[in-house]
Amino acid sequence: MRFDILTLFPTMFDGPLGESIIKRAADDGLLDIRRYNIRDYATDRHKSVDDAPYGGGAGMVMKVDVLARAVGDVVGDAVVPVILMTPQGRVFTQQIAAELAQQPRIVLVCGHYEGIDERAMSLFSDQISIGDYVLTGGELAAMVVVDAVARLVPGVLAEASPQEESHSGGLLEYPQYTRPPAWQGQAIPPMLLSGHHAEIARWRRKQALARTREHRPDLLARAPLSAADRKLLAEIERDASTTETET
Ligand code: 6GU
């Protein structure tokens, strides 16, 4: 999969793209991640990429002519999603990551300063935010999108089961344990040592449901639940009310 990243700060991406899983996948040719400096598309002798807002006010606004040249040069006449990273965008989710991972190529444009000239919006097919808080620029958000999408590309993860994890079945993940068997008086849940694989799977599903109910009831309300899940949830409700009665 190819990622084209347009940014004023290409070296910000060195860290996340230069380590671990993403680096290995790029070295193996599974990912082709290219960076372009938007400043290279400025034409005046000061290489200006931003200017003061019409109407006055604080901050600077990214120039539409520079952005249009940059996007035009990178995209050409290819049909490819061109996504603006902006706090005004739709909020990024695992579902959006999965949809983008179906594409052979995406283009991410990192906004900066107070914003970008509204006339540039027609350059983009989509706008994405990574959450309800404000960053100094779109770069960190673009790194989040690249990482979340790249790990869904077949072959990028070694033991690929990106389905059985947080936010894929729509539930939070069940708790994990490894050695040592006892640590600061805390044992491993005996079920995990039982060797009964079907019972372990049921226990884990119940844990995932209980955790999601506790921490993310909003996710639980939207999750696709089987009849078996509903029975487990009824058990969880019963366990919870028993505990309340005891205390
Ligand atoms: Cl994509 N950009 C900026 N500047 N801030 C953000 C964001 C993006 N997503 C969340 N906050």
mmCIF file of C-alpha atoms and ligand atoms in Angstrom:
data_model
loop_
_atom_site.group_PDB
_atom_site.id
_atom_site.type_symbol
_atom_site.label_atom_id
_atom_site.label_comp_id
_atom_site.label_asym_id
_atom_site.label_seq_id
_atom_site.Cartn_x
_atom_site.Cartn_y
_atom_site.Cartn_z
ATOM 1 C CA MET A 1 0.000 0.000 0.000
ATOM 2 C CA ARG A 2 1.223 3.475 -0.859
ATOM 3 C CA PHE A 3 0.936 6.504 1.446
ATOM 4 C CA ASP A 4 1.741 9.981 0.167
ATOM 5 C CA ILE A 5 2.159 12.493 2.993
ATOM 6 C CA LEU A 6 2.202 16.218 2.225
ATOM 7 C CA THR A 7 3.622 18.208 5.126
ATOM 8 C CA LEU A 8 5.642 21.278 6.049
ATOM 9 C CA PHE A 9 7.684 19.095 8.432
ATOM 10 C CA PRO A 10 8.671 15.842 6.672
ATOM 11 C CA THR A 11 11.341 14.943 9.247
ATOM 12 C CA MET A 12 8.711 14.759 12.023
ATOM 13 C CA PHE A 13 7.825 11.375 10.518
ATOM 14 C CA ASP A 14 11.347 9.931 10.878
ATOM 15 C CA GLY A 15 10.688 8.399 14.304
ATOM 16 C CA PRO A 16 7.372 6.569 13.829
ATOM 17 C CA LEU A 17 8.192 5.426 10.296
ATOM 18 C CA GLY A 18 11.777 4.493 11.060
ATOM 19 C CA GLU A 19 11.203 1.934 13.814
ATOM 20 C CA SER A 20 9.703 -1.436 14.484
ATOM 21 C CA ILE A 21 6.818 -2.892 12.505
ATOM 22 C CA ILE A 22 6.273 -0.021 10.079
ATOM 23 C CA LYS A 23 9.966 0.172 9.165
ATOM 24 C CA ARG A 24 10.161 -3.588 8.604
ATOM 25 C CA ALA A 25 7.054 -3.566 6.411
ATOM 26 C CA ALA A 26 8.461 -0.684 4.349
ATOM 27 C CA ASP A 27 11.828 -2.473 4.024
ATOM 28 C CA ASP A 28 9.937 -5.599 2.891
ATOM 29 C CA GLY A 29 8.084 -3.597 0.221
ATOM 30 C CA LEU A 30 4.633 -4.036 1.802
ATOM 31 C CA LEU A 31 4.384 -0.282 2.451
ATOM 32 C CA ASP A 32 5.584 2.557 0.249
ATOM 33 C CA ILE A 33 5.463 5.700 2.387
ATOM 34 C CA ARG A 34 6.472 8.894 0.591
ATOM 35 C CA ARG A 35 6.824 12.367 2.040
ATOM 36 C CA TYR A 36 6.606 15.690 0.223
ATOM 37 C CA ASN A 37 7.516 19.092 1.590
ATOM 38 C CA ILE A 38 4.673 21.519 0.855
ATOM 39 C CA ARG A 39 7.234 24.347 0.977
ATOM 40 C CA ASP A 40 8.797 22.991 -2.231
ATOM 41 C CA TYR A 41 5.636 24.208 -4.004
ATOM 42 C CA ALA A 42 5.954 27.842 -2.870
ATOM 43 C CA THR A 43 6.935 30.132 -5.723
ATOM 44 C CA ASP A 44 7.919 33.497 -4.218
ATOM 45 C CA ARG A 45 11.489 34.142 -3.189
ATOM 46 C CA HIS A 46 10.637 33.757 0.521
ATOM 47 C CA LYS A 47 9.044 30.334 -0.132
ATOM 48 C CA SER A 48 5.854 31.502 1.646
ATOM 49 C CA VAL A 49 3.333 28.801 2.504
ATOM 50 C CA ASP A 50 1.047 30.938 4.669
ATOM 51 C CA ASP A 51 -0.255 34.481 4.882
ATOM 52 C CA ALA A 52 -2.349 36.720 7.140
ATOM 53 C CA PRO A 53 -6.123 36.088 7.199
ATOM 54 C CA TYR A 54 -8.430 38.406 5.248
ATOM 55 C CA GLY A 55 -10.627 40.194 7.770
ATOM 56 C CA GLY A 56 -7.837 40.263 10.311
ATOM 57 C CA GLY A 57 -7.281 38.208 13.428
ATOM 58 C CA ALA A 58 -4.499 36.154 14.944
ATOM 59 C CA GLY A 59 -2.456 33.483 13.221
ATOM 60 C CA MET A 60 -1.655 32.589 9.658
ATOM 61 C CA VAL A 61 -3.576 30.726 6.970
ATOM 62 C CA MET A 62 -2.112 28.151 4.564
ATOM 63 C CA LYS A 63 -2.157 29.369 0.972
ATOM 64 C CA VAL A 64 -4.534 27.717 -1.500
ATOM 65 C CA ASP A 65 -2.249 28.172 -4.509
ATOM 66 C CA VAL A 66 0.647 26.394 -2.809
ATOM 67 C CA LEU A 67 -1.560 23.526 -1.620
ATOM 68 C CA ALA A 68 -3.142 23.163 -5.052
ATOM 69 C CA ARG A 69 0.258 22.871 -6.728
ATOM 70 C CA ALA A 70 1.426 20.320 -4.149
ATOM 71 C CA VAL A 71 -1.693 18.122 -4.386
ATOM 72 C CA GLY A 72 -1.763 18.486 -8.190
ATOM 73 C CA ASP A 73 1.845 17.382 -8.514
ATOM 74 C CA VAL A 74 1.523 14.370 -6.162
ATOM 75 C CA VAL A 75 -1.885 13.155 -7.370
ATOM 76 C CA GLY A 76 -1.773 14.042 -11.056
ATOM 77 C CA ASP A 77 -4.800 12.444 -12.693
ATOM 78 C CA ALA A 78 -4.822 9.403 -10.357
ATOM 79 C CA VAL A 79 -8.135 8.522 -8.668
ATOM 80 C CA VAL A 80 -7.114 8.282 -5.027
ATOM 81 C CA PRO A 81 -8.499 9.454 -1.664
ATOM 82 C CA VAL A 82 -6.958 12.841 -0.790
ATOM 83 C CA ILE A 83 -7.500 13.356 2.928
ATOM 84 C CA LEU A 84 -6.991 16.600 4.831
ATOM 85 C CA MET A 85 -5.911 16.099 8.442
ATOM 86 C CA THR A 86 -7.858 18.708 10.417
ATOM 87 C CA PRO A 87 -9.696 18.981 13.755
ATOM 88 C CA GLN A 88 -12.768 19.841 11.620
ATOM 89 C CA GLY A 89 -12.779 16.353 10.039
ATOM 90 C CA ARG A 90 -14.824 13.266 10.884
ATOM 91 C CA VAL A 91 -13.388 11.468 13.895
ATOM 92 C CA PHE A 92 -11.041 8.603 12.986
ATOM 93 C CA THR A 93 -12.140 5.111 14.082
ATOM 94 C CA GLN A 94 -11.074 1.493 13.549
ATOM 95 C CA GLN A 95 -13.840 1.255 10.941
ATOM 96 C CA ILE A 96 -12.348 4.145 8.942
ATOM 97 C CA ALA A 97 -8.890 2.548 9.289
ATOM 98 C CA ALA A 98 -10.272 -0.718 7.887
ATOM 99 C CA GLU A 99 -11.888 1.095 4.947
ATOM 100 C CA LEU A 100 -8.710 2.991 4.107
ATOM 101 C CA ALA A 101 -6.691 -0.249 4.321
ATOM 102 C CA GLN A 102 -8.721 -1.528 1.335
ATOM 103 C CA GLN A 103 -7.232 1.207 -0.856
ATOM 104 C CA PRO A 104 -4.027 0.654 -2.825
ATOM 105 C CA ARG A 105 -3.011 4.249 -2.147
ATOM 106 C CA ILE A 106 -4.050 7.216 0.007
ATOM 107 C CA VAL A 107 -2.822 10.817 0.165
ATOM 108 C CA LEU A 108 -2.670 12.602 3.540
ATOM 109 C CA VAL A 109 -2.312 16.377 3.694
ATOM 110 C CA CYS A 110 -1.219 17.883 7.010
ATOM 111 C CA GLY A 111 -2.802 21.236 7.831
ATOM 112 C CA HIS A 112 -0.889 23.690 9.968
ATOM 113 C CA TYR A 113 -1.154 27.188 11.460
ATOM 114 C CA GLU A 114 -4.635 28.518 12.250
ATOM 115 C CA GLY A 115 -6.094 26.746 9.279
ATOM 116 C CA ILE A 116 -6.091 26.577 5.526
ATOM 117 C CA ASP A 117 -7.795 28.779 2.942
ATOM 118 C CA GLU A 118 -11.391 27.544 2.595
ATOM 119 C CA ARG A 119 -11.035 27.522 -1.202
ATOM 120 C CA ALA A 120 -8.584 24.591 -0.829
ATOM 121 C CA MET A 121 -11.347 22.280 0.457
ATOM 122 C CA SER A 122 -12.273 21.185 -3.072
ATOM 123 C CA LEU A 123 -8.812 19.559 -3.324
ATOM 124 C CA PHE A 124 -9.819 16.942 -0.748
ATOM 125 C CA SER A 125 -12.147 13.954 -0.934
ATOM 126 C CA ASP A 126 -12.277 13.575 2.868
ATOM 127 C CA GLN A 127 -11.263 15.321 6.100
ATOM 128 C CA ILE A 128 -10.169 13.389 9.201
ATOM 129 C CA SER A 129 -9.581 14.381 12.835
ATOM 130 C CA ILE A 130 -8.124 11.942 15.385
ATOM 131 C CA GLY A 131 -10.171 13.233 18.312
ATOM 132 C CA ASP A 132 -11.681 16.185 20.095
ATOM 133 C CA TYR A 133 -8.577 18.095 21.078
ATOM 134 C CA VAL A 134 -6.336 20.474 19.153
ATOM 135 C CA LEU A 135 -2.814 19.642 17.960
ATOM 136 C CA THR A 136 -0.306 22.160 16.594
ATOM 137 C CA GLY A 137 -0.550 20.509 13.181
ATOM 138 C CA GLY A 138 -1.838 17.511 11.261
ATOM 139 C CA GLU A 139 1.471 15.628 11.359
ATOM 140 C CA LEU A 140 0.913 13.640 14.575
ATOM 141 C CA ALA A 141 -2.607 12.841 13.397
ATOM 142 C CA ALA A 142 -1.298 11.641 10.017
ATOM 143 C CA MET A 143 1.178 9.359 11.818
ATOM 144 C CA VAL A 144 -1.699 7.871 13.805
ATOM 145 C CA VAL A 145 -3.654 7.206 10.604
ATOM 146 C CA VAL A 146 -0.644 5.695 8.794
ATOM 147 C CA ASP A 147 0.078 3.410 11.753
ATOM 148 C CA ALA A 148 -3.519 2.247 12.262
ATOM 149 C CA VAL A 149 -4.050 1.630 8.522
ATOM 150 C CA ALA A 150 -0.631 0.084 7.813
ATOM 151 C CA ARG A 151 -1.002 -2.640 10.460
ATOM 152 C CA LEU A 152 -4.196 -3.797 8.697
ATOM 153 C CA VAL A 153 -2.356 -4.299 5.389
ATOM 154 C CA PRO A 154 -1.936 -8.079 4.889
ATOM 155 C CA GLY A 155 1.544 -9.253 5.910
ATOM 156 C CA VAL A 156 2.462 -6.198 8.005
ATOM 157 C CA LEU A 157 1.737 -7.952 11.316
ATOM 158 C CA ALA A 158 3.616 -11.213 11.915
ATOM 159 C CA GLU A 159 0.873 -13.297 13.516
ATOM 160 C CA ALA A 160 -1.947 -11.493 11.831
ATOM 161 C CA SER A 161 -5.167 -11.475 13.760
ATOM 162 C CA PRO A 162 -6.015 -7.764 13.795
ATOM 163 C CA GLN A 163 -9.639 -8.861 14.206
ATOM 164 C CA GLU A 164 -9.261 -10.296 17.734
ATOM 165 C CA GLU A 165 -8.279 -7.115 19.559
ATOM 166 C CA SER A 166 -9.496 -3.862 21.040
ATOM 167 C CA HIS A 167 -12.090 -2.170 18.843
ATOM 168 C CA SER A 168 -12.350 -4.845 16.213
ATOM 169 C CA GLY A 169 -15.157 -7.038 17.480
ATOM 170 C CA GLY A 170 -16.498 -3.703 18.709
ATOM 171 C CA LEU A 171 -15.444 -4.673 22.264
ATOM 172 C CA LEU A 172 -12.384 -3.971 24.386
ATOM 173 C CA GLU A 173 -9.819 -6.760 24.622
ATOM 174 C CA TYR A 174 -9.811 -9.398 27.384
ATOM 175 C CA PRO A 175 -6.972 -9.234 29.986
ATOM 176 C CA GLN A 176 -3.665 -10.957 29.197
ATOM 177 C CA TYR A 177 -1.126 -12.571 31.555
ATOM 178 C CA THR A 178 2.357 -14.008 31.187
ATOM 179 C CA ARG A 179 5.067 -15.294 33.544
ATOM 180 C CA PRO A 180 5.811 -15.035 36.442
ATOM 181 C CA PRO A 181 2.794 -17.015 37.736
ATOM 182 C CA ALA A 182 2.716 -15.071 41.032
ATOM 183 C CA TRP A 183 3.681 -11.401 41.348
ATOM 184 C CA GLN A 184 3.245 -9.271 44.445
ATOM 185 C CA GLY A 185 0.617 -11.639 45.748
ATOM 186 C CA GLN A 186 -1.353 -11.624 42.493
ATOM 187 C CA ALA A 187 -1.951 -15.017 40.879
ATOM 188 C CA ILE A 188 -2.995 -15.868 37.330
ATOM 189 C CA PRO A 189 -6.762 -16.486 36.973
ATOM 190 C CA PRO A 190 -6.978 -20.296 37.459
ATOM 191 C CA MET A 191 -9.140 -20.683 34.339
ATOM 192 C CA LEU A 192 -6.158 -19.768 32.134
ATOM 193 C CA LEU A 193 -4.161 -22.670 33.605
ATOM 194 C CA SER A 194 -6.987 -25.193 33.143
ATOM 195 C CA GLY A 195 -6.161 -26.245 29.586
ATOM 196 C CA HIS A 196 -9.900 -26.192 28.713
ATOM 197 C CA HIS A 197 -9.770 -24.158 25.512
ATOM 198 C CA ALA A 198 -13.520 -23.741 25.048
ATOM 199 C CA GLU A 199 -13.952 -22.649 28.676
ATOM 200 C CA ILE A 200 -11.011 -20.250 28.347
ATOM 201 C CA ALA A 201 -12.567 -18.716 25.225
ATOM 202 C CA ARG A 202 -15.870 -18.251 27.087
ATOM 203 C CA TRP A 203 -14.094 -16.720 30.093
ATOM 204 C CA ARG A 204 -12.197 -14.320 27.849
ATOM 205 C CA ARG A 205 -15.339 -13.262 26.020
ATOM 206 C CA LYS A 206 -17.040 -12.596 29.361
ATOM 207 C CA GLN A 207 -14.061 -10.524 30.489
ATOM 208 C CA ALA A 208 -14.182 -8.526 27.248
ATOM 209 C CA LEU A 209 -17.892 -7.891 27.703
ATOM 210 C CA ALA A 210 -17.482 -6.947 31.397
ATOM 211 C CA ARG A 211 -14.617 -4.576 30.610
ATOM 212 C CA THR A 212 -16.480 -2.908 27.801
ATOM 213 C CA ARG A 213 -19.586 -2.558 29.988
ATOM 214 C CA GLU A 214 -17.459 -0.977 32.718
ATOM 215 C CA HIS A 215 -15.218 1.347 30.681
ATOM 216 C CA ARG A 216 -16.985 1.902 27.342
ATOM 217 C CA PRO A 217 -20.752 1.389 27.595
ATOM 218 C CA ASP A 218 -21.028 3.441 24.381
ATOM 219 C CA LEU A 219 -19.118 0.713 22.495
ATOM 220 C CA LEU A 220 -21.181 -2.058 24.087
ATOM 221 C CA ALA A 221 -24.395 -0.394 22.946
ATOM 222 C CA ARG A 222 -23.206 -0.524 19.310
ATOM 223 C CA ALA A 223 -21.391 -3.899 19.354
ATOM 224 C CA PRO A 224 -22.836 -6.841 17.415
ATOM 225 C CA LEU A 225 -23.730 -9.334 20.188
ATOM 226 C CA SER A 226 -24.635 -13.009 19.807
ATOM 227 C CA ALA A 227 -27.208 -14.849 21.913
ATOM 228 C CA ALA A 228 -24.290 -16.334 23.886
ATOM 229 C CA ASP A 229 -22.968 -12.815 24.508
ATOM 230 C CA ARG A 230 -26.361 -11.750 25.862
ATOM 231 C CA LYS A 231 -26.300 -14.689 28.296
ATOM 232 C CA LEU A 232 -22.799 -13.719 29.434
ATOM 233 C CA LEU A 233 -23.938 -10.125 29.921
ATOM 234 C CA ALA A 234 -26.867 -11.326 32.019
ATOM 235 C CA GLU A 235 -24.324 -13.249 34.155
ATOM 236 C CA ILE A 236 -22.204 -10.111 34.449
ATOM 237 C CA GLU A 237 -25.223 -8.068 35.580
ATOM 238 C CA ARG A 238 -26.031 -10.771 38.130
ATOM 239 C CA ASP A 239 -22.388 -10.876 39.395
ATOM 240 C CA ALA A 240 -22.405 -7.071 39.674
ATOM 241 C CA SER A 241 -25.655 -6.885 41.657
ATOM 242 C CA THR A 242 -24.459 -9.690 43.972
ATOM 243 C CA THR A 243 -21.279 -7.704 44.679
ATOM 244 C CA GLU A 244 -23.328 -4.567 45.360
ATOM 245 C CA THR A 245 -25.549 -6.476 47.827
ATOM 246 C CA GLU A 246 -22.488 -7.835 49.654
ATOM 247 C CA THR A 247 -20.910 -4.411 50.152
HETATM 248 CL CL1 6GU B 1 -6.033 16.039 12.162
HETATM 249 N N1 6GU B 1 -5.131 18.241 13.297
HETATM 250 C C1 6GU B 1 -4.976 19.073 14.336
HETATM 251 N N2 6GU B 1 -4.275 20.203 14.170
HETATM 252 N N3 6GU B 1 -5.469 18.829 15.540
HETATM 253 C C2 6GU B 1 -6.147 17.684 15.693
HETATM 254 C C3 6GU B 1 -6.353 16.771 14.650
HETATM 255 C C4 6GU B 1 -5.812 17.091 13.439
HETATM 256 N N4 6GU B 1 -7.067 15.730 15.135
HETATM 257 C C5 6GU B 1 -7.306 16.002 16.401
HETATM 258 N N5 6GU B 1 -6.766 17.173 16.750
#
